[in-house]
């Protein structure tokens, strides 16, 4: 294994070993504390343009599993880990993580003191980083890193350009793809839904034309503030007519469409061990999270929306519901993948809302 | 319907009550004895969690008002006029029961309510609607529609008095 | 009527240590007592474990020595007005006991609440049939099992559950083993004989899960049904080897998220169904080829797995569970350590290290025992090791064993096995398995081949191959700094490297230091670095950031005694705990190194700072160099003490005998006496019976007692400072001194209790020259007789116990109190 460096925009240099693609990469460095599911995390489009640090010390233990893709072509910018297991055989013949990242052109670096790195990220907030070849003089690499401007057009890059179906025999659901996680489709498939996935640029009219029983706004990367206003106005129109379920980035947009503000989170949530309180039932559960932004609690118009879920670690808003329409949203990922499945029943709730409306 | 499904149904009904009533102002919830009372309490708990408002809950025994129960003799102790700790005048009443079948219980409940006050509105929330109505009555909030045959029975259990939360279809003899 | 007050609480202890019962339950008990006391409760602890430390935390009235049988307990319950009882700290025997007590109606009669778990749940989880019935109700997969009396019925049943199956005759005439059948032909053959030898003409048939992966989930549930996963651990060995004899890893190493979440959800559902209020450990078998799992066991009590969960994650399991049993809920419980977020106990542990529990065996001492691993537990202790890679964790575990107990493992010399022998130990897992696996890899066995032979996940062979690759590199490149750096990064110890370089530890160490390859200490905490944490426990790795903060206070570095071994056994833990307490009382910051996952001494309340590391010269020197302690203290002399002394460390050794009280010396009396400066005094006199039990008081006649007194004085005069056992044989009216030896570690807990005198504290003070603060003897009330008997592992190892079993092979000790 050849040597590579991880450099950060504060001037830090970490030495490690290369795996995956040999390309040079830039991105925002974020850490994830999940204990399982490295493949789901790497293939989650919310990490578009980001370099993922795994707090879990060793990943790659079962190679690449055919049922664990959250997108077919991951768009994260790199993987940082203490130790990568080069394992390519298990139950089936599988790609190793190293082979997979080579194919996907994603660089990785192992042998990093990720605990030290996470301590740094905790104290610094957003940090830009780059995985580079080891050269004597890193000044150039740092110049490049500092010069790089990361795009804020993430959603347009990961959303599907064209509508496509995921046929089923049950309820008709439109999923608006903001950087969709496959977990959402998997949950809908399990419930037999007949799904049409639309690009993020779709209009309310296009949705109405499909006459769906319900609409899901998907997860996705980046800040909702960088998205065109047409999205929030689409939401305002749709929520009045069709049951709506919004997740992750979709949740942030749903909040904005109803007058709330979204702000960057000082300590981002990437993991699956935060306790989340469901206010209506007063029950606590765990869910997968991946968020750099949060709905500002004070900006919520209480006459318009109810707060339904909060994160008990930092009291951040994790769920909202419209007072007047069957429209609700969660910040966390109820489909798990990776992560606990306790909240997957939100999909059942959504199905039941659609069914009740149909029966009426 | 298992514990989880029942929990979800009550949660959804609660949200729908808020949607329909634009809040919880002037709301009172009346549960029809026996299991309807527990369901009513659960809905009230949920409203309290969400809105931080105590919505009054009343218990209603409708036996005296049923048209299919005949006064057999004078000794039978049918309960008299119902009594609530709160007034019904101008209130929005949510009537709660476990199963909606012929509609006769609900009619009796409405009679009982009208007997003691004049609410602004009465809405009906039902955990299970099994069909076979004999009166023109329709639920506003339905947990689940379970079409049944006449000889089948719906058995609702609530953890407060039964072992568990569940809804089962039992074949009649 | 339910009792509303919950003031007087009884905890039932686990009894003497034996195979399968290390000090993990005592450890959880102490934490529990601590929380209960903080809540103002009155706690009573009942046990017959001579090595129990609980007595230090309770006054004599609340530390009850009693046999743990139904009659004794009924008496205890009747004579005290207990409000509640904690049943989860005594292991399975307590559950059996409670079952008997419940049948006697005692709890209802006396109105005693069972905390943490209901009697119904106890019954349901401990009876396999009841368990399966409930699992079926909640749609959780269990191992189908049936008792049948017709061949046709069996065939029908097996067609439904599928091959292979295990057949066992019910109430067989001979003690027949369970037989595994792969197909119908085999099954029919077996059935013919099985029905014949069953006195009831019945066979028990169950689906065979041998070879499935074993997963252990530790969950906590509170009074309002909030449930959290504390730790998911994966066994290295598949089902078929007792989980206590398998190497265990956390986090799980080879589970996909789907497999993991399915098992997690199941464990949480089970905790809910059984209405657990506190701890629950659920064991699963996972069929790797289908991804299906089965629930094997539900343990709603503290055990070795929950202890490992607590140590590996740093999450204070017992502390949280006790608060739950007092009626608190997780959302209102805070945990020490977490510096922000209201110290929320609700944050599910997630790790940035890999922890491994590694079994240790004592077959050197039990050479004629069968060393093959099966469903009967055989390991006598365990070590825990932490690493930042799987390799590092494994290598440290191996090193823990190497440094202290190579011979104790009695592993055959793996390099001398011929091919047939090697294959045999691969197919039939044997104590010290990992050494054989490494040897097979050295001989060129391939991953697929090994995975097929052993049913161990291929993942581990990739890791072991990596270890062997580094080994080969080391052999080839003597004193090569870059190879050394890599070897250290993946967890090789200086001593392991020295062996490969055919050099000495010291030379390797010097070379390493010259090349600036230095250790870093990392905190063991449950949030993977996400939240600021006040670390107290550390492990070593070779990375960039060092988290260990060094204080300026005077400190003592205490060597723990690592894994539980026959001979010194849990008594050594007892001594360590007392050493720590004494040093704290003397005003020192106490720093401990230990690596027994079940150890009491690693409890947060004890040492100020803890390094969970193998007791090797390298680690001790690393810690000593970093901490600069004023004293390094060890109990007695053993290999590591010699090695450290040789490396120039000044070690204060407590004058203790680590071999036990003169085994073969026939004696009748034993006097414990102390020499301190030029002062001498007798601390007490014991009677030693022919069955090797020790009794107090000695019941010697006045005349004999006076004589003993005098002779002891003159014996002690000849000795250096310290506390001694002087042994006497009585012949008529003559007393013959048969030996004068330093106090044996094994005897100390019993003697301390009998004399009501902290012998260890005295010894520590003597050794650290605090001799002026000599304590007074405060003899306990007379009227009862105390007896110490040793407990041996012969039965568990299925070998006959010899007439006078040597004390050095005892694994535990039992204390009995009788009225005089």
PDB file of N, CA and C in Angstrom, chain B residues 1 16 18 44 60 65 77-78 81 90 100 107 129 141 144 147-148 151-152 155:
ATOM      1  N   UNK B   1     -54.880  -6.310  14.075  1.00  0.00           N
ATOM      2  CA  UNK B   1     -54.245  -5.067  14.540  1.00  0.00           C
ATOM      3  C   UNK B   1     -53.473  -5.369  15.818  1.00  0.00           C
ATOM      4  N   UNK B  16     -55.619  13.996  13.215  1.00  0.00           N
ATOM      5  CA  UNK B  16     -56.775  14.370  12.395  1.00  0.00           C
ATOM      6  C   UNK B  16     -57.746  15.244  13.184  1.00  0.00           C
ATOM      7  N   UNK B  18     -56.890  17.344  15.469  1.00  0.00           N
ATOM      8  CA  UNK B  18     -56.299  18.692  15.470  1.00  0.00           C
ATOM      9  C   UNK B  18     -56.532  19.372  14.119  1.00  0.00           C
ATOM     10  N   UNK B  44     -56.679  11.847  24.647  1.00  0.00           N
ATOM     11  CA  UNK B  44     -56.488  13.051  25.458  1.00  0.00           C
ATOM     12  C   UNK B  44     -55.026  13.194  25.886  1.00  0.00           C
ATOM     13  N   UNK B  60     -69.151   7.667  29.372  1.00  0.00           N
ATOM     14  CA  UNK B  60     -70.568   7.596  29.078  1.00  0.00           C
ATOM     15  C   UNK B  60     -71.036   6.147  29.054  1.00  0.00           C
ATOM     16  N   UNK B  65     -80.011   4.383  27.253  1.00  0.00           N
ATOM     17  CA  UNK B  65     -80.530   5.051  26.069  1.00  0.00           C
ATOM     18  C   UNK B  65     -80.668   4.131  24.866  1.00  0.00           C
ATOM     19  N   UNK B  77     -81.095  -2.249  37.413  1.00  0.00           N
ATOM     20  CA  UNK B  77     -80.507  -0.953  37.763  1.00  0.00           C
ATOM     21  C   UNK B  77     -79.853  -0.317  36.552  1.00  0.00           C
ATOM     22  N   UNK B  78     -80.667   0.250  35.700  1.00  0.00           N
ATOM     23  CA  UNK B  78     -80.072   0.959  34.579  1.00  0.00           C
ATOM     24  C   UNK B  78     -79.556   2.298  35.088  1.00  0.00           C
ATOM     25  N   UNK B  81     -79.391   9.378  34.088  1.00  0.00           N
ATOM     26  CA  UNK B  81     -78.826  10.411  33.233  1.00  0.00           C
ATOM     27  C   UNK B  81     -77.310  10.528  33.461  1.00  0.00           C
ATOM     28  N   UNK B  90     -71.952  24.473  23.902  1.00  0.00           N
ATOM     29  CA  UNK B  90     -71.092  25.109  22.903  1.00  0.00           C
ATOM     30  C   UNK B  90     -69.788  24.393  22.641  1.00  0.00           C
ATOM     31  N   UNK B 100     -67.424   0.382  15.584  1.00  0.00           N
ATOM     32  CA  UNK B 100     -68.663   0.911  15.019  1.00  0.00           C
ATOM     33  C   UNK B 100     -69.302  -0.197  14.201  1.00  0.00           C
ATOM     34  N   UNK B 107     -76.047   6.221  18.344  1.00  0.00           N
ATOM     35  CA  UNK B 107     -77.284   6.988  18.419  1.00  0.00           C
ATOM     36  C   UNK B 107     -77.672   7.197  19.887  1.00  0.00           C
ATOM     37  N   UNK B 129     -64.070   0.212  12.241  1.00  0.00           N
ATOM     38  CA  UNK B 129     -65.380   0.262  11.595  1.00  0.00           C
ATOM     39  C   UNK B 129     -65.576  -1.066  10.882  1.00  0.00           C
ATOM     40  N   UNK B 141     -63.522   9.935  12.280  1.00  0.00           N
ATOM     41  CA  UNK B 141     -62.137   9.482  12.425  1.00  0.00           C
ATOM     42  C   UNK B 141     -62.152   7.972  12.600  1.00  0.00           C
ATOM     43  N   UNK B 144     -59.312   1.908  11.644  1.00  0.00           N
ATOM     44  CA  UNK B 144     -59.181   0.952  10.564  1.00  0.00           C
ATOM     45  C   UNK B 144     -60.554   0.447  10.155  1.00  0.00           C
ATOM     46  N   UNK B 147     -63.798  -4.853   7.092  1.00  0.00           N
ATOM     47  CA  UNK B 147     -65.060  -5.423   6.625  1.00  0.00           C
ATOM     48  C   UNK B 147     -65.245  -6.804   7.248  1.00  0.00           C
ATOM     49  N   UNK B 148     -66.432  -7.071   7.761  1.00  0.00           N
ATOM     50  CA  UNK B 148     -66.664  -8.356   8.436  1.00  0.00           C
ATOM     51  C   UNK B 148     -67.949  -8.994   7.932  1.00  0.00           C
ATOM     52  N   UNK B 151     -71.717 -12.891  10.995  1.00  0.00           N
ATOM     53  CA  UNK B 151     -71.516 -13.847  12.086  1.00  0.00           C
ATOM     54  C   UNK B 151     -70.129 -13.719  12.722  1.00  0.00           C
ATOM     55  N   UNK B 152     -69.325 -12.800  12.240  1.00  0.00           N
ATOM     56  CA  UNK B 152     -68.019 -12.599  12.866  1.00  0.00           C
ATOM     57  C   UNK B 152     -68.141 -11.578  13.984  1.00  0.00           C
ATOM     58  N   UNK B 155     -63.060  -8.316  18.343  1.00  0.00           N
ATOM     59  CA  UNK B 155     -62.714  -8.309  19.756  1.00  0.00           C
ATOM     60  C   UNK B 155     -61.593  -7.297  19.972  1.00  0.00           C
TER      61      UNK B 155
END
